[in-house]
């Protein structure tokens, strides 16, 4: 389990309509910021992106193997992966057991919002969601400094381009392009620009920190919701009926006539459409259902982790956790989303008395 990257990050993926072996846009969403720099011209994507996609798929497979060797969950993998660099892991290890426990007890009290001495599924879920948002905002603040090249407190569209692509890119929306990959890149670039302009509430020369957060994480900002829905409909609603059908959801996929069945990723996507997004079971996604697909929040991930913790640590089967049960399973709790894999013990935002 991990926090979802920003929308800008999730859109850096290879469009592969019609491919029988590769998923379409939206299925695989590797991180974007700082991960890819373009060369002299956007058409270079045609050479780079298939390799990037293969590396992402292969990397995901390898990560899964390391995380669950022989199908068994390896808790220290979570800690190593999410604490980050080796120095952070060393800091975690050096933190004495008593100090770990003291900080953990402080966190437990904060999770226990009604102060009844127990952590319920809802309290754990709410805390994990708050943790996700906190670190997303911290990450956005760090990115803001990197993007604000002249340190004037605003990120302009040119500065965004320079950070992302090492140069300013300017596409004419109406110019016909012969290169398919360049056309795909232009589409993504223009979508970024429209979202950038929408986030710029005061129409200033650049985005303030708050506006930059709205650009990177529109799921956290109410005024971006309608724009995100409309953007998704423009891309996926091919017949213009205001909904997204399963066929539209799957993009340009067509089954290979030589194959006996759909590839696994199609089966996964169909299952997500039916069980995760189409809440009213009418075979199509309305604007609100569409929102849960294109800009999903972390509620489901947080709830799943909360249920997992209770299932693993609830010694008396009362469907909630006492401080004693958590301390009895301290290592498990410190390698979970509830403490961001132990990171909260090093962030005084979480373990100090005031939050």
Coordinates of C-alpha atoms in Angstrom, one line a residue:
X1 CA 0.0 0.0 0.0
X2 CA 1.2 3.5 -0.7
X3 CA 0.0 7.0 -1.1
X4 CA -1.2 7.9 -4.5
X5 CA 1.0 10.4 -6.4
X6 CA -0.3 13.7 -7.6
X7 CA -2.5 14.0 -10.7
X8 CA 0.4 15.5 -12.6
X9 CA 2.5 12.5 -11.7
X10 CA -0.3 10.0 -12.5
X11 CA -0.6 11.4 -16.1
X12 CA 3.0 10.6 -17.0
X13 CA 2.3 7.3 -18.6
X14 CA 2.4 5.9 -22.1
X15 CA -0.8 6.0 -24.1
X16 CA -1.0 2.6 -25.9
X17 CA -4.5 2.4 -27.4
X18 CA -5.3 -0.8 -29.1
X19 CA -2.4 -2.8 -27.7
X20 CA -3.3 -6.3 -26.7
X21 CA -0.3 -6.7 -24.4
X22 CA 0.0 -3.2 -22.8
X23 CA -2.5 -1.4 -20.6
X24 CA -4.1 1.9 -21.8
X25 CA -3.5 5.2 -20.2
X26 CA -4.7 5.3 -16.6
X27 CA -3.8 1.7 -15.8
X28 CA -0.1 2.2 -15.0
X29 CA 0.7 5.5 -13.5
X30 CA 4.4 5.9 -12.5
X31 CA 5.7 9.0 -10.8
X32 CA 6.3 11.9 -13.0
X33 CA 8.0 14.8 -11.2
X34 CA 11.8 14.8 -11.8
X35 CA 11.6 11.3 -13.3
X36 CA 11.7 12.1 -17.0
X37 CA 13.5 14.9 -19.0
X38 CA 12.9 15.4 -22.7
X39 CA 15.7 15.8 -25.2
X40 CA 15.7 18.2 -28.1
X41 CA 12.2 17.4 -29.3
X42 CA 9.1 15.7 -27.9
X43 CA 9.2 13.1 -30.6
X44 CA 12.0 11.5 -28.6
X45 CA 9.2 10.0 -26.5
X46 CA 8.7 7.4 -29.2
X47 CA 12.1 5.9 -28.3
X48 CA 12.0 6.4 -24.6
X49 CA 8.5 5.7 -23.4
X50 CA 8.3 2.0 -24.3
X51 CA 11.5 1.4 -22.4
X52 CA 10.2 3.4 -19.4
X53 CA 7.0 1.5 -19.4
X54 CA 8.8 -1.9 -19.5
X55 CA 11.1 -0.7 -16.7
X56 CA 8.1 0.3 -14.6
X57 CA 6.3 -3.0 -15.2
X58 CA 9.5 -5.0 -14.5
X59 CA 10.3 -2.9 -11.5
X60 CA 6.8 -3.3 -10.1
X61 CA 7.1 -7.1 -10.5
X62 CA 10.5 -7.1 -8.8
X63 CA 9.2 -4.9 -5.9
X64 CA 6.3 -7.3 -5.4
X65 CA 8.7 -10.2 -5.2
X66 CA 10.9 -8.5 -2.6
X67 CA 7.8 -7.3 -0.6
X68 CA 6.1 -10.7 -0.5
X69 CA 8.8 -13.4 -0.9
X70 CA 7.1 -16.8 -1.2
X71 CA 3.8 -15.0 -0.6
X72 CA 4.8 -13.9 2.9
X73 CA 4.7 -10.3 3.9
X74 CA 8.1 -8.9 4.7
X75 CA 7.5 -6.0 7.1
X76 CA 11.0 -4.6 7.0
X77 CA 10.7 -4.0 3.3
X78 CA 7.9 -1.5 4.0
X79 CA 10.2 0.3 6.5
X80 CA 13.2 0.3 4.1
X81 CA 11.2 1.4 1.1
X82 CA 9.2 4.2 2.8
X83 CA 11.7 5.6 5.3
X84 CA 13.8 6.3 2.2
X85 CA 17.5 6.6 2.2
X86 CA 19.7 4.4 4.4
X87 CA 20.4 7.3 6.8
X88 CA 16.7 7.5 7.6
X89 CA 16.6 3.7 8.2
X90 CA 19.6 4.0 10.5
X91 CA 17.9 6.8 12.5
X92 CA 14.9 4.6 12.9
X93 CA 17.0 1.7 14.2
X94 CA 19.0 4.0 16.6
X95 CA 15.8 5.3 18.2
X96 CA 15.7 3.4 21.5
X97 CA 12.8 1.1 22.4
X98 CA 11.6 3.3 25.2
X99 CA 11.7 6.4 23.1
X100 CA 9.9 4.6 20.3
X101 CA 7.2 3.5 22.8
X102 CA 6.9 7.0 24.2
X103 CA 6.3 8.6 20.8
X104 CA 4.0 5.8 19.8
X105 CA 1.9 6.3 22.9
X106 CA 1.6 9.9 22.0
X107 CA 0.4 9.1 18.5
X108 CA -2.1 6.5 19.9
X109 CA -3.7 9.2 22.0
X110 CA -4.1 11.5 19.0
X111 CA -5.7 8.7 16.9
X112 CA -8.2 8.1 19.7
X113 CA -10.3 11.1 18.8
X114 CA -13.1 10.4 21.4
X115 CA -10.5 9.5 24.2
X116 CA -12.2 6.3 25.1
X117 CA -9.0 4.3 25.2
X118 CA -9.6 2.4 22.0
X119 CA -8.9 2.9 18.4
X120 CA -11.8 2.0 16.1
X121 CA -11.7 1.3 12.3
X122 CA -13.0 4.8 11.6
X123 CA -10.4 6.5 13.9
X124 CA -7.6 4.6 12.3
X125 CA -8.9 5.3 8.8
X126 CA -9.3 9.0 9.5
X127 CA -5.8 9.2 11.0
X128 CA -4.2 7.4 8.0
X129 CA -6.0 9.7 5.6
X130 CA -4.8 12.8 7.5
X131 CA -1.3 11.3 7.3
X132 CA -1.5 10.9 3.6
X133 CA -2.7 14.5 3.1
X134 CA 0.1 15.8 5.4
X135 CA 2.9 14.2 3.5
X136 CA 1.3 15.1 0.1
X137 CA 1.3 18.7 1.2
X138 CA 4.9 18.5 2.5
X139 CA 5.9 17.0 -0.9
X140 CA 4.1 19.7 -2.8
X141 CA 5.9 22.4 -0.7
X142 CA 9.2 20.8 -1.5
X143 CA 8.4 20.7 -5.2
X144 CA 7.2 24.3 -5.1
X145 CA 10.7 25.4 -4.1
X146 CA 12.3 23.4 -6.9
X147 CA 9.9 24.7 -9.5
X148 CA 10.1 28.4 -8.4
X149 CA 13.4 29.1 -10.2
X150 CA 13.6 32.8 -9.3
X151 CA 12.4 32.3 -5.8
X152 CA 9.7 35.0 -6.1
X153 CA 7.0 32.9 -4.4
X154 CA 5.2 31.9 -7.5
X155 CA 5.6 29.1 -10.1
X156 CA 5.0 30.3 -13.7
X157 CA 4.1 28.1 -16.6
X158 CA 7.6 28.6 -18.0
X159 CA 9.2 27.6 -14.8
X160 CA 7.0 24.5 -14.6
X161 CA 8.2 23.6 -18.2
X162 CA 11.8 24.1 -17.4
X163 CA 11.6 21.9 -14.3
X164 CA 9.8 19.2 -16.1
X165 CA 11.4 19.3 -19.5
X166 CA 14.5 21.4 -19.2
X167 CA 13.0 23.9 -21.6
X168 CA 9.9 25.9 -22.4
X169 CA 7.5 24.0 -24.6
X170 CA 4.7 25.8 -26.5
X171 CA 2.3 23.8 -28.7
X172 CA -0.3 25.1 -31.1
X173 CA -3.4 23.2 -30.3
X174 CA -4.7 23.5 -33.9
X175 CA -1.6 22.4 -35.8
X176 CA -1.8 19.0 -37.3
X177 CA 1.0 16.6 -36.2
X178 CA 2.1 13.6 -38.2
X179 CA 4.1 12.0 -35.4
X180 CA 1.7 10.0 -33.2
X181 CA 3.9 10.1 -30.1
X182 CA 4.4 13.8 -30.4
X183 CA 0.6 14.3 -30.7
X184 CA 0.1 12.2 -27.6
X185 CA 2.6 14.3 -25.7
X186 CA 1.0 17.5 -26.9
X187 CA -2.4 16.3 -25.6
X188 CA -0.9 15.6 -22.2
X189 CA 1.0 18.9 -22.2
X190 CA -2.1 20.9 -23.2
X191 CA -4.1 19.2 -20.4
X192 CA -1.4 20.2 -17.9
X193 CA -1.7 23.8 -19.2
X194 CA -5.4 23.9 -18.8
X195 CA -5.2 22.5 -15.3
X196 CA -2.5 25.0 -14.5
X197 CA -4.7 27.9 -15.7
X198 CA -7.7 26.5 -13.7
X199 CA -5.6 26.3 -10.5
X200 CA -4.5 29.9 -11.0
X201 CA -7.5 31.4 -9.2
X202 CA -6.2 35.0 -9.1
X203 CA -5.0 35.0 -12.7
X204 CA -1.6 36.1 -11.5
X205 CA 1.6 35.5 -13.5
X206 CA 2.2 32.3 -11.6
X207 CA 0.8 29.9 -9.0
X208 CA 1.1 30.6 -5.3
X209 CA 1.8 27.7 -3.0
X210 CA -1.9 27.0 -2.4
X211 CA -2.6 27.2 -6.1
X212 CA 0.3 24.9 -6.9
X213 CA -1.1 22.3 -4.4
X214 CA -4.4 22.6 -6.3
X215 CA -2.6 21.9 -9.5
X216 CA -0.7 18.9 -8.2
X217 CA -3.5 17.6 -5.9
X218 CA -6.9 18.7 -7.3
X219 CA -8.5 16.0 -5.2
X220 CA -7.7 18.1 -2.1
X221 CA -9.3 21.3 -3.5
X222 CA -13.0 21.8 -4.0
X223 CA -12.7 24.4 -6.7
X224 CA -10.9 21.9 -9.0
X225 CA -13.5 19.2 -8.9
X226 CA -15.8 20.3 -11.7
X227 CA -12.8 21.0 -14.0
X228 CA -11.4 17.5 -13.4
X229 CA -14.8 15.9 -14.2
X230 CA -15.2 17.9 -17.4
X231 CA -11.6 17.1 -18.5
X232 CA -12.2 13.4 -18.0
X233 CA -15.5 13.5 -19.9
X234 CA -13.8 15.3 -22.8
X235 CA -11.2 12.5 -23.0
X236 CA -13.3 9.4 -22.4
X237 CA -17.0 10.2 -23.2
X238 CA -16.7 9.4 -26.9
X239 CA -20.5 9.5 -27.7
X240 CA -21.1 12.7 -25.7
X241 CA -23.9 11.3 -23.5
X242 CA -22.3 12.6 -20.3
X243 CA -21.3 9.2 -19.1
X244 CA -18.4 6.7 -19.5
X245 CA -19.4 3.2 -20.6
X246 CA -17.2 0.1 -20.0
X247 CA -16.1 0.3 -23.6
X248 CA -15.1 3.9 -23.2
X249 CA -13.5 3.1 -19.9
X250 CA -11.2 0.5 -21.6
X251 CA -10.2 3.0 -24.3
X252 CA -9.4 1.7 -27.8
X253 CA -8.7 -1.8 -26.6
X254 CA -9.8 -4.6 -28.9
X255 CA -9.2 -8.3 -28.1
X256 CA -6.6 -10.0 -30.2
X257 CA -8.5 -12.2 -32.6
X258 CA -6.0 -15.0 -32.0
X259 CA -6.4 -14.9 -28.2
X260 CA -8.9 -17.1 -26.4
X261 CA -9.5 -14.6 -23.6
X262 CA -8.8 -11.0 -22.5
X263 CA -5.4 -10.3 -21.0
X264 CA -5.2 -10.1 -17.2
X265 CA -5.0 -6.4 -17.0
X266 CA -8.3 -6.1 -18.9
X267 CA -10.0 -8.5 -16.5
X268 CA -8.6 -6.4 -13.6
X269 CA -9.9 -3.2 -15.2
X270 CA -13.3 -4.7 -15.8
X271 CA -13.5 -5.8 -12.2
X272 CA -12.6 -2.3 -11.0
X273 CA -15.2 -0.8 -13.3
X274 CA -18.0 -3.0 -12.0
X275 CA -17.0 -3.3 -8.3
X276 CA -15.2 -0.1 -7.5
X277 CA -16.6 2.7 -9.7
X278 CA -20.1 1.8 -11.0
X279 CA -21.8 2.3 -7.6
X280 CA -25.4 2.2 -9.0
X281 CA -24.7 -0.8 -11.3
X282 CA -26.1 0.8 -14.4
X283 CA -23.2 -0.1 -16.6
X284 CA -21.8 3.4 -16.9
X285 CA -20.0 6.0 -14.8
X286 CA -21.8 9.2 -14.1
X287 CA -19.8 12.4 -13.3
X288 CA -19.5 11.6 -9.5
X289 CA -18.5 8.0 -10.2
X290 CA -16.1 9.2 -12.8
X291 CA -14.4 11.4 -10.2
X292 CA -13.6 8.4 -8.0
X293 CA -11.8 6.9 -11.0
X294 CA -9.8 9.8 -12.4
X295 CA -9.0 11.5 -9.0
X296 CA -9.3 8.8 -6.4
X297 CA -8.8 9.7 -2.8
X298 CA -7.1 7.6 -0.2
X299 CA -10.2 6.6 1.7
X300 CA -10.3 3.1 0.4
X301 CA -6.6 2.5 1.0
X302 CA -6.9 3.9 4.6
X303 CA -9.9 1.8 5.4
X304 CA -8.3 -1.3 4.1
X305 CA -5.2 -0.7 6.2
X306 CA -7.3 0.0 9.3
X307 CA -9.2 -3.3 8.9
X308 CA -5.9 -5.1 8.3
X309 CA -4.5 -3.7 11.6
X310 CA -7.5 -4.6 13.6
X311 CA -7.6 -8.1 12.1
X312 CA -3.9 -8.7 13.0
X313 CA -3.8 -7.0 16.4
X314 CA -7.2 -7.3 18.0
X315 CA -6.4 -10.0 20.6
X316 CA -9.9 -10.1 22.3
X317 CA -11.9 -9.8 19.0
X318 CA -13.8 -6.7 20.1
X319 CA -13.2 -5.0 16.7
X320 CA -11.1 -2.2 18.1
X321 CA -7.5 -1.8 19.5
X322 CA -6.4 -0.9 23.0
X323 CA -3.1 0.7 23.7
X324 CA -2.0 -2.6 25.3
X325 CA -2.8 -4.5 22.1
X326 CA -0.9 -2.0 20.0
X327 CA 2.2 -2.1 22.2
X328 CA 2.0 -5.9 22.2
X329 CA 2.3 -5.7 18.4
X330 CA 4.5 -2.6 18.3
X331 CA 6.6 -3.8 15.4
X332 CA 3.5 -4.4 13.2
X333 CA 2.1 -1.0 14.0
X334 CA 5.4 0.7 13.2
X335 CA 5.5 -1.0 9.8
X336 CA 2.0 0.1 8.8
X337 CA 0.3 3.1 7.2
X338 CA -1.0 4.2 10.6
X339 CA 2.5 5.5 11.4
X340 CA 3.6 5.9 7.8
X341 CA 5.9 2.9 8.3
X342 CA 7.5 4.5 11.4
X343 CA 8.2 7.9 9.8
X344 CA 5.8 9.6 12.2
X345 CA 8.0 8.8 15.1
X346 CA 10.6 11.2 13.5
X347 CA 8.1 13.9 12.6
X348 CA 7.1 16.0 15.6
X349 CA 4.0 17.1 13.7
X350 CA 2.6 13.8 14.8
X351 CA 4.1 12.9 18.2
X352 CA 4.1 16.3 19.9
X353 CA 1.2 17.1 22.2
X354 CA -0.2 19.7 19.9
X355 CA -1.3 18.7 16.4

